[in-house]
Coordinates of C-alpha atoms in Angstrom, one line a residue:
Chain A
X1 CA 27.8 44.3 -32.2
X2 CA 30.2 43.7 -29.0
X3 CA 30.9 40.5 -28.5
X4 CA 30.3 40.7 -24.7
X5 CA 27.3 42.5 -25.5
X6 CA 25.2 39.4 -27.4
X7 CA 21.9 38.7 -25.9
X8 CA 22.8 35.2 -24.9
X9 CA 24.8 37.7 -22.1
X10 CA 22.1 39.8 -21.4
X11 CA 19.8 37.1 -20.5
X12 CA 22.7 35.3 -17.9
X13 CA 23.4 38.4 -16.3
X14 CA 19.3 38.9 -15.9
X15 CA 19.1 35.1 -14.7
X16 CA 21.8 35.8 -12.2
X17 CA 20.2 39.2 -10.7
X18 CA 17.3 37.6 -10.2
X19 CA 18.8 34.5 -9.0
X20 CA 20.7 36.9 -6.5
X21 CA 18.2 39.3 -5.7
X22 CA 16.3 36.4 -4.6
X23 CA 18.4 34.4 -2.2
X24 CA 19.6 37.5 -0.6
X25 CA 15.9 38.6 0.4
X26 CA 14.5 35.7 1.3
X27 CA 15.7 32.5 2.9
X28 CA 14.4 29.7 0.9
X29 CA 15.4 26.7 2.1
X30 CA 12.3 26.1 4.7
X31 CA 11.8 22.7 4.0
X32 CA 8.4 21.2 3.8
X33 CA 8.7 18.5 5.4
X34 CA 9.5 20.7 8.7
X35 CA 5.7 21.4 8.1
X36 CA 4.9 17.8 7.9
X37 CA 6.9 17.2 10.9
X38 CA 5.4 19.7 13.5
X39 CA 1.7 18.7 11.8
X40 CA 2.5 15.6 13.3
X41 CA 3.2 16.5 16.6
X42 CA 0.3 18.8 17.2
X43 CA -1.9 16.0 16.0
X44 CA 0.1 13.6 18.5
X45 CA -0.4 16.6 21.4
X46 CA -3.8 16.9 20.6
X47 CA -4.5 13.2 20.9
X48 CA -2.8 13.2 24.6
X49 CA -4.5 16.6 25.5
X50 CA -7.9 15.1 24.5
X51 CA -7.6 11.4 26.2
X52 CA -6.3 13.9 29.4
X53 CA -9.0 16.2 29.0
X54 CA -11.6 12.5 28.6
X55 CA -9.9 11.2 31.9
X56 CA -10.3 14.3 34.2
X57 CA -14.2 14.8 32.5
X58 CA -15.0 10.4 33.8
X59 CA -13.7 11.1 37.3
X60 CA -16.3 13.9 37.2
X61 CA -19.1 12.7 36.4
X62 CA -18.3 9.7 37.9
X63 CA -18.0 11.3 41.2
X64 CA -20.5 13.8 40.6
X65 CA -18.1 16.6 42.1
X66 CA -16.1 19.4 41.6
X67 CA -12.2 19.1 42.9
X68 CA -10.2 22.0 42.1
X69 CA -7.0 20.1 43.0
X70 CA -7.8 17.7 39.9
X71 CA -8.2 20.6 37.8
X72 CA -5.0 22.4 38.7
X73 CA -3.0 19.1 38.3
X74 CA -5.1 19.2 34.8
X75 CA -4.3 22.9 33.4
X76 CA -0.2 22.3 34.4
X77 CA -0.8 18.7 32.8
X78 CA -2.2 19.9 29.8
X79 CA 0.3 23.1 29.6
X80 CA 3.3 20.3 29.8
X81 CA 1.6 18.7 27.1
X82 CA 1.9 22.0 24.8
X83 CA 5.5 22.7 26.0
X84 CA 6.7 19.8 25.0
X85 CA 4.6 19.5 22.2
X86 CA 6.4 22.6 20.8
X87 CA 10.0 21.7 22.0
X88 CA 9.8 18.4 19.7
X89 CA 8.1 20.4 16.7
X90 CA 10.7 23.1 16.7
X91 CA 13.5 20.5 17.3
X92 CA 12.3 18.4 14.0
X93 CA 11.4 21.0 11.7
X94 CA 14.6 22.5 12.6
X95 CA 16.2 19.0 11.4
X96 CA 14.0 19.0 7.7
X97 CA 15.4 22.7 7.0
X98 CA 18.8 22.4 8.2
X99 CA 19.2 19.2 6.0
X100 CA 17.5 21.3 2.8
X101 CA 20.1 24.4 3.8
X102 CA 22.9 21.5 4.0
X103 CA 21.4 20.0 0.5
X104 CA 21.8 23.5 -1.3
X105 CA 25.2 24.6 0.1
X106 CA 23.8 27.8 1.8
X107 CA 24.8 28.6 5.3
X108 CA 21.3 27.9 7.8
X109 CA 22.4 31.3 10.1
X110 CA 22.8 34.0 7.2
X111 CA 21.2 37.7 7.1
X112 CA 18.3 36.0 5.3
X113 CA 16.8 33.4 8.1
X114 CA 17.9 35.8 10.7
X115 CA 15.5 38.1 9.6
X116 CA 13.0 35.9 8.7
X117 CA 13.2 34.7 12.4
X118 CA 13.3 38.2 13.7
X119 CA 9.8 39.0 11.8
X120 CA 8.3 35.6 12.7
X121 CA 8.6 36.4 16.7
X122 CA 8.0 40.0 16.9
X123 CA 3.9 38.5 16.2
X124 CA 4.5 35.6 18.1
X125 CA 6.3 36.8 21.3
X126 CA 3.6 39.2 21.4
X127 CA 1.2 36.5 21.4
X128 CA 2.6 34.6 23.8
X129 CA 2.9 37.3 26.0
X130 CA -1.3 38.1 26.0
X131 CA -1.8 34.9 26.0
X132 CA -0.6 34.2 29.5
X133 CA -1.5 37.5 30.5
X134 CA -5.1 36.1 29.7
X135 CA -4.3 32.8 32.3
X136 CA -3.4 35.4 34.5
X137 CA -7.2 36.3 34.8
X138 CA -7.7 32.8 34.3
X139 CA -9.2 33.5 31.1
X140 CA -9.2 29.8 29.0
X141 CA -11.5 29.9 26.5
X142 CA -9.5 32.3 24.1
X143 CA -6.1 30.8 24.3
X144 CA -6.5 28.3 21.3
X145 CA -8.2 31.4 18.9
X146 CA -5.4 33.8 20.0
X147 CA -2.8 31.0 19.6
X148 CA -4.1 30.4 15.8
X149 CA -4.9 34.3 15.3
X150 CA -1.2 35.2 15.9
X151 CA 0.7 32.8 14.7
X152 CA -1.6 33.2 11.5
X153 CA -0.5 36.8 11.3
X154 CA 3.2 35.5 12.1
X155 CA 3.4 33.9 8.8
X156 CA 1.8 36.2 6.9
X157 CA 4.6 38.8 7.8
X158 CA 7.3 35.8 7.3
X159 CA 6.0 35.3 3.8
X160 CA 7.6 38.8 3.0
X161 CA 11.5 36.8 3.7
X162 CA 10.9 32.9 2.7
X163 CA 8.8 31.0 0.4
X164 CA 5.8 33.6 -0.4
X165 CA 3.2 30.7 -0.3
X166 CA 3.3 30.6 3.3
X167 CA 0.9 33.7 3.5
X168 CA -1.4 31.4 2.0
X169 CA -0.8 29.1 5.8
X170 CA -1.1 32.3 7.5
X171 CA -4.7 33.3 6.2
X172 CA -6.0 29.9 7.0
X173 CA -4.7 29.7 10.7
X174 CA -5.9 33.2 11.1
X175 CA -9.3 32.4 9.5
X176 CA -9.4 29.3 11.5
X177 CA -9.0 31.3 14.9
X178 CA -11.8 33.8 14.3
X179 CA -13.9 30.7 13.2
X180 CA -12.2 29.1 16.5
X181 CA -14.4 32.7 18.2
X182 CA -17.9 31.5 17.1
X183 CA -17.4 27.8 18.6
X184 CA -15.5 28.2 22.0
X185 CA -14.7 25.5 23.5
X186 CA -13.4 22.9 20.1
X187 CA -9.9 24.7 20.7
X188 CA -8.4 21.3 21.2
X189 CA -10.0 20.5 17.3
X190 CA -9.4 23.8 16.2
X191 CA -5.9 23.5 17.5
X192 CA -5.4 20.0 15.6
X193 CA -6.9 21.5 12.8
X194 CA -4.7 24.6 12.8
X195 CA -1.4 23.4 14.0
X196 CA -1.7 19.6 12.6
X197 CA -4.0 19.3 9.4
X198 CA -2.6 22.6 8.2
X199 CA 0.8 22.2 8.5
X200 CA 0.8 18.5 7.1
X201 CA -1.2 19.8 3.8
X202 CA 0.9 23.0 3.6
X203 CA 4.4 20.9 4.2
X204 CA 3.5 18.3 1.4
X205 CA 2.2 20.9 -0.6
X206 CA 5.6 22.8 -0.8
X207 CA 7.7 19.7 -0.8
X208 CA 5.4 18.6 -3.8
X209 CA 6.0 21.8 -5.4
X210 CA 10.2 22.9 -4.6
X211 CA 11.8 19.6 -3.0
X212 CA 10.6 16.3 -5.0
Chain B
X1 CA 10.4 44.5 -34.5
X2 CA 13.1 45.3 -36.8
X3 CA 13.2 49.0 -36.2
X4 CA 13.4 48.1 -32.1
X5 CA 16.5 46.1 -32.4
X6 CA 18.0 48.6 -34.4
X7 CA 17.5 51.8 -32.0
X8 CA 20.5 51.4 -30.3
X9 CA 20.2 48.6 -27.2
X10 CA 23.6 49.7 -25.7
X11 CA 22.3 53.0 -24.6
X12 CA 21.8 52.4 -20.6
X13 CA 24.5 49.7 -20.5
X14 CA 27.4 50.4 -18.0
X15 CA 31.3 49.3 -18.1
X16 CA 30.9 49.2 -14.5
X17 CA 28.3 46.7 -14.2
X18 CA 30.3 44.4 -17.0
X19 CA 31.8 42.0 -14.3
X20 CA 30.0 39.3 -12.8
X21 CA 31.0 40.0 -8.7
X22 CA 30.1 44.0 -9.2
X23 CA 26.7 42.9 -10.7
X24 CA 26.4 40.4 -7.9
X25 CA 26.8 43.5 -5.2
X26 CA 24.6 46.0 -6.9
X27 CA 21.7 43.0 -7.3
X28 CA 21.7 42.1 -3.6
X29 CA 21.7 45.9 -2.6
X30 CA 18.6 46.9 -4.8
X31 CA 16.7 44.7 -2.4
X32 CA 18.7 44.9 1.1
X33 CA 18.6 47.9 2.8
X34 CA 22.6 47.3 4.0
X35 CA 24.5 44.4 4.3
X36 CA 27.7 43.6 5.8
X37 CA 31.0 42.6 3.8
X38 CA 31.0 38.9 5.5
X39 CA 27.4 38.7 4.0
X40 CA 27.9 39.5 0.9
X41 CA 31.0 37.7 0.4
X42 CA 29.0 34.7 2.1
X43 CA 26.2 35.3 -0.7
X44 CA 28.6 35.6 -3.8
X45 CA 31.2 33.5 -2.8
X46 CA 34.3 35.6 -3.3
X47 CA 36.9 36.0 -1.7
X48 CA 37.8 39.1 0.9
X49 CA 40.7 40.6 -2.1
X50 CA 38.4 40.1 -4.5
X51 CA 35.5 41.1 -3.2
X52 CA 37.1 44.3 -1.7
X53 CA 38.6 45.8 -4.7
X54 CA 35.4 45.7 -6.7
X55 CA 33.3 47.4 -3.6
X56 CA 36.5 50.0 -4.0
X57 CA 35.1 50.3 -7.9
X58 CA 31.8 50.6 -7.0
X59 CA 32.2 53.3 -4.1
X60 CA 34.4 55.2 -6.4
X61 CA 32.0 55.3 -9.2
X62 CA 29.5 56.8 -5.9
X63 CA 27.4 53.4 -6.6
X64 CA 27.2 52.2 -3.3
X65 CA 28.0 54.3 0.4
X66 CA 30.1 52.8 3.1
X67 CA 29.2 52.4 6.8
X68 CA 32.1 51.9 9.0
X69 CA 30.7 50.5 12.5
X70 CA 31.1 48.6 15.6
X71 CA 29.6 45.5 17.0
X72 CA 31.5 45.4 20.3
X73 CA 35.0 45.5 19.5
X74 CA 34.6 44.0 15.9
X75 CA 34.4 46.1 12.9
X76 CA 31.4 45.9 10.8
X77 CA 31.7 47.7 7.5
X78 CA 28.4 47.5 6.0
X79 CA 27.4 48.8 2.6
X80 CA 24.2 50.3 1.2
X81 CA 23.0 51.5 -2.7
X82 CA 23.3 55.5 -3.6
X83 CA 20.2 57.0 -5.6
X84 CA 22.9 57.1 -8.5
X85 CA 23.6 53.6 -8.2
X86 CA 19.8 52.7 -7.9
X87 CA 19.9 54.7 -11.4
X88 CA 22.2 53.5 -13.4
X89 CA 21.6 49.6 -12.0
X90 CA 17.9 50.1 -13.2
X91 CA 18.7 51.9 -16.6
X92 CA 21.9 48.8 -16.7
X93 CA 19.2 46.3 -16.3
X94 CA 16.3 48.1 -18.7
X95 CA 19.0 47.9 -21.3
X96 CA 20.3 44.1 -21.0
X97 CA 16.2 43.7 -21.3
X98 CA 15.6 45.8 -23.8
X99 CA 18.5 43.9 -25.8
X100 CA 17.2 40.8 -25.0
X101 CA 13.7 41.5 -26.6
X102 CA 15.4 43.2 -29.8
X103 CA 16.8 40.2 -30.7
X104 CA 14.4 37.4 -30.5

């Protein structure tokens, strides 16, 4: 037998195909505490939203009338709440994975995270979009089901180019907003429940799993 | 078990495929569609020279196809896996497993 053909050869060269034909499909160092982090947040918007959403319902019923410039100031309160709410998620999940990348030695901007960004917004842009084409009509009462319905099917077409266990987060949000149908008017909890409880079980789940 | 091992497990395996960086390319085209030379240099950590001449092998050997194009005024070669690369790679790989069952 060749010498460079012994089986303790055959089985590196299999390792490293593998090895390769893995981190070039599929970027893998989404860290789970990026999860963990935007969890947090949501539950921290959520917790602002509701005590805004408890102040605007006193006056109300306090005063016993109706003022629609209290609930306009509300709606742009409430969507300044999400925005920023989302700007300080992205920013610190951002952090977790760029420090796992760092951890690893692989580059954070490569082929693979580029198209797993790619895949993630063509579902969520489109999202977005109905959604405020719905506040256009000044249609509330789907906006947290939609929200949870897309970005559900966001991750379940991530899941082909990062960690696969995310399709497993991607059923439950998706679940969660056709649930979210059925009771309208608990977006706020479904939202928490979606966009915080979810993403803190999923995050420790996977830094549990690939990071301890 | 005996009579597996000794039906010869070379059958399938290719010279070509022998070094470590033209492995490398052929693994990461079996699941990408194309990629470009920065990326795949960034992936196997070679260096350009290196890198180049064995993509030279490999296209030679009509393994892999060759896209010369443009972003703006940059060039961006990019390189994708021929249906006789596909073959071979997959017979290459059937082989080194095949081997490594025989011999257990």
């Amino acid at each position: 037998m060749d010498v460079q053909n012994q089986p303790s050869g055959s089985l590196q060269d299999i390792k490293d195909i593998r090895r390769i034909m893995e981190r070039s499909s599929r970027f893998l160092s989404l860290s789970g505490l990026s999860g963990v982090a935007a969890g947090v947040c949501a539950i921290a918007g959520a917790v602002v939203g509701n005590s805004m959403l408890k102040g605007y319902y006193g006056t109300y019923d306090s005063q016993g009338f109706f003022s629609g410039d209290d609930f306009s100031k509300l709606k742009i309160k409430l969507l300044g709440v999400a925005a920023i709410v989302f700007a300080v998620a992205f920013i610190s999940s951002y952090y977790f994975t760029w420090r796992k990348a760092k951890k690893q030695g692989v580059p954070m901007w490569d082929h693979t995270s580029r198209r797993l960004a790619w895949n993630m917004m063509v579902p969520l842009i489109t999202g977005a979009a109905f959604i405020l084409c719905m506040l256009r009509y000044d249609v509330w009462m789907f906006v947290a089901p939609a929200s949870l319905v897309f970005y559900g099917l966001a991750l379940v077409n991530a899941s082909k180019y990062t960690l696969s266990d995310i399709r497993y987060l991607g059923y439950c949000e998706i679940l969660l907003g056709l649930l979210n149908m059925l009771f309208i008017g608990y977006g706020l909890w479904f939202w928490a429940i979606g966009f915080g409880a979810l993403h803190i079980i999923y995050g420790v789940l996977m830094w549990h799993k690939y990071e301890r | 078990m005996e009579n597996r091992g000794m039906k010869n497990p070379i059958t399938g395996l290719n010279k070509i495929f022998d070094n470590r960086i033209r492995l490398g390319v052929m693994s990461v085209l079996m699941v990408n569609d194309e990629i470009s030379f920065n990326d795949l240099k960034q992936l196997l950590e070679v260096t350009d020279g290196n890198l180049a001449t064995h993509l030279v092998t490999l296209e030679g050997n009509g393994f892999i196809k060759v896209h010369k194009g443009f972003i703006g005024r940059k060039t961006n070669t990019t390189y994708s896996i021929t249906k006789a690369g596909e073959k071979s790679f997959t017979d290459h790989v059937a082989a080194l497993e095949n081997m490594i069952r025989g011999m257990k």
